[in-house]
């Protein structure tokens, strides 16, 4: 059973930066999609950035393009989200998610559809305010 644990959340002023980390245990798949989603209070969970081994491609939500960068360390089984130029609209609980199915990343209608992901972390809070 894959377990995902996020860390690195916190509070920043607008314009600040944060780096989120997600460590994966019991993760042996070499074919997967892993990514970051966020959910603000009373709102739906939305995809932020996803990396899929199929095609080795990263996907970003329009709202974070040019500001956020997803990366991974396969040796450490870790996924990262570098967040720069934060603004109050980035305030949310951030979740790490993984899809390790045989078709991960090859048949999605959208890589940001939460229903495609079987494994989720518990979330880490990011708050941006002045």
CSV table of C-alpha atoms in Angstrom, one decimal:
chain,number,residue,atom,x,y,z
A,1,UNK,CA,0.0,0.0,0.0
A,2,UNK,CA,1.5,3.3,-1.1
A,3,UNK,CA,1.7,5.9,1.6
A,4,UNK,CA,2.3,9.6,0.8
A,5,UNK,CA,3.3,12.2,3.4
A,6,UNK,CA,3.5,15.9,2.6
A,7,UNK,CA,5.5,18.5,4.4
A,8,UNK,CA,6.8,22.0,3.9
A,9,UNK,CA,3.6,24.0,4.2
A,10,UNK,CA,3.4,27.2,6.1
A,11,UNK,CA,2.6,30.9,6.0
A,12,UNK,CA,4.1,33.5,3.7
A,13,UNK,CA,3.5,37.0,2.6
A,14,UNK,CA,2.5,37.7,-1.0
A,15,UNK,CA,5.5,37.3,-3.3
A,16,UNK,CA,7.1,34.7,-1.0
A,17,UNK,CA,8.2,31.2,-1.7
A,18,UNK,CA,7.7,27.7,-0.3
A,19,UNK,CA,8.8,24.3,-1.2
A,20,UNK,CA,6.5,21.4,-0.5
A,21,UNK,CA,7.8,17.8,-0.2
A,22,UNK,CA,6.0,14.5,-0.6
A,23,UNK,CA,7.7,11.3,0.4
A,24,UNK,CA,6.4,8.0,-0.8
A,25,UNK,CA,6.7,4.7,1.0
A,26,UNK,CA,6.0,1.2,-0.4
A,27,UNK,CA,6.4,2.9,-3.8
A,28,UNK,CA,7.9,0.5,-6.3
A,29,UNK,CA,6.2,1.4,-9.6
A,30,UNK,CA,8.3,2.8,-12.4
A,31,UNK,CA,5.2,3.8,-14.3
A,32,UNK,CA,3.1,6.4,-12.6
A,33,UNK,CA,1.7,9.9,-12.4
A,34,UNK,CA,2.3,11.9,-9.3
A,35,UNK,CA,1.2,15.4,-8.6
A,36,UNK,CA,0.0,18.1,-6.4
A,37,UNK,CA,-3.6,19.2,-5.8
A,38,UNK,CA,-5.0,21.9,-3.6
A,39,UNK,CA,-8.3,22.6,-1.9
A,40,UNK,CA,-9.5,25.8,-0.4
A,41,UNK,CA,-12.3,25.9,2.1
A,42,UNK,CA,-15.7,25.3,0.6
A,43,UNK,CA,-14.1,24.7,-2.8
A,44,UNK,CA,-13.4,21.6,-4.9
A,45,UNK,CA,-10.0,19.9,-5.1
A,46,UNK,CA,-8.0,21.2,-8.1
A,47,UNK,CA,-4.9,19.9,-9.8
A,48,UNK,CA,-1.9,22.2,-9.6
A,49,UNK,CA,1.0,20.3,-11.1
A,50,UNK,CA,1.4,16.7,-12.2
A,51,UNK,CA,4.3,14.6,-13.5
A,52,UNK,CA,3.7,11.4,-15.5
A,53,UNK,CA,6.4,8.9,-16.5
A,54,UNK,CA,4.4,8.3,-19.7
A,55,UNK,CA,6.1,10.7,-22.0
A,56,UNK,CA,8.1,12.2,-19.1
A,57,UNK,CA,5.8,15.2,-19.1
A,58,UNK,CA,4.9,17.8,-16.5
A,59,UNK,CA,1.5,19.4,-16.5
A,60,UNK,CA,0.7,22.7,-14.8
A,61,UNK,CA,-2.6,24.5,-14.1
A,62,UNK,CA,-2.8,27.8,-15.9
A,63,UNK,CA,-3.0,29.6,-12.5
A,64,UNK,CA,0.5,28.5,-11.5
A,65,UNK,CA,2.4,28.3,-14.8
A,66,UNK,CA,5.7,30.2,-14.5
A,67,UNK,CA,5.5,30.3,-10.7
A,68,UNK,CA,5.4,26.7,-9.6
A,69,UNK,CA,7.8,23.9,-10.5
A,70,UNK,CA,7.2,20.2,-9.9
A,71,UNK,CA,10.3,17.9,-9.6
A,72,UNK,CA,11.2,14.6,-8.1
A,73,UNK,CA,14.0,12.6,-6.6
A,74,UNK,CA,13.5,9.0,-7.6
A,75,UNK,CA,16.3,7.8,-5.3
A,76,UNK,CA,14.6,9.4,-2.3
A,77,UNK,CA,11.1,8.5,-3.6
A,78,UNK,CA,10.2,12.2,-3.2
A,79,UNK,CA,8.1,14.7,-5.1
A,80,UNK,CA,8.6,18.4,-4.7
A,81,UNK,CA,6.6,21.6,-5.5
A,82,UNK,CA,8.6,24.8,-5.6
A,83,UNK,CA,6.2,27.7,-5.3
A,84,UNK,CA,7.4,31.2,-6.1
A,85,UNK,CA,5.6,34.5,-6.3
A,86,UNK,CA,2.9,33.3,-4.0
A,87,UNK,CA,-0.4,35.2,-3.8
A,88,UNK,CA,-3.4,34.9,-1.5
A,89,UNK,CA,-5.2,32.9,-4.1
A,90,UNK,CA,-2.7,30.1,-3.5
A,91,UNK,CA,-4.0,29.7,0.0
A,92,UNK,CA,-5.2,26.1,0.4
A,93,UNK,CA,-4.5,22.6,1.7
A,94,UNK,CA,-2.1,21.0,-0.7
A,95,UNK,CA,-2.2,17.3,-1.3
A,96,UNK,CA,0.2,14.9,-2.9
A,97,UNK,CA,-1.4,12.2,-5.1
A,98,UNK,CA,-0.3,9.2,-7.1
A,99,UNK,CA,-1.6,6.9,-9.7
A,100,UNK,CA,0.4,3.7,-10.2
A,101,UNK,CA,-2.0,1.9,-12.5
A,102,UNK,CA,-0.8,0.3,-15.7
A,103,UNK,CA,-2.5,3.1,-17.7
A,104,UNK,CA,-1.3,6.0,-15.6
A,105,UNK,CA,-1.0,9.1,-17.7
A,106,UNK,CA,-2.0,7.3,-20.9
A,107,UNK,CA,-5.8,7.5,-20.9
A,108,UNK,CA,-6.7,10.5,-18.8
A,109,UNK,CA,-9.3,12.9,-19.9
A,110,UNK,CA,-7.3,15.3,-17.8
A,111,UNK,CA,-4.2,14.7,-15.6
A,112,UNK,CA,-5.9,17.0,-13.1
A,113,UNK,CA,-8.9,14.8,-12.5
A,114,UNK,CA,-8.7,13.7,-8.8
A,115,UNK,CA,-10.6,10.5,-9.7
A,116,UNK,CA,-7.6,9.2,-11.6
A,117,UNK,CA,-5.5,9.0,-8.4
A,118,UNK,CA,-5.7,6.2,-5.9
A,119,UNK,CA,-3.3,7.4,-3.3
A,120,UNK,CA,-3.4,10.6,-1.4
A,121,UNK,CA,-1.5,12.2,1.4
A,122,UNK,CA,-3.0,13.9,4.4
A,123,UNK,CA,-2.2,17.4,3.1
A,124,UNK,CA,-0.2,20.4,4.2
A,125,UNK,CA,-1.5,23.8,4.7
A,126,UNK,CA,-0.3,26.8,2.7
A,127,UNK,CA,-1.4,30.3,3.7
A,128,UNK,CA,-0.5,33.4,1.9
A,129,UNK,CA,-1.5,36.7,3.4
A,130,UNK,CA,-0.1,40.1,4.3
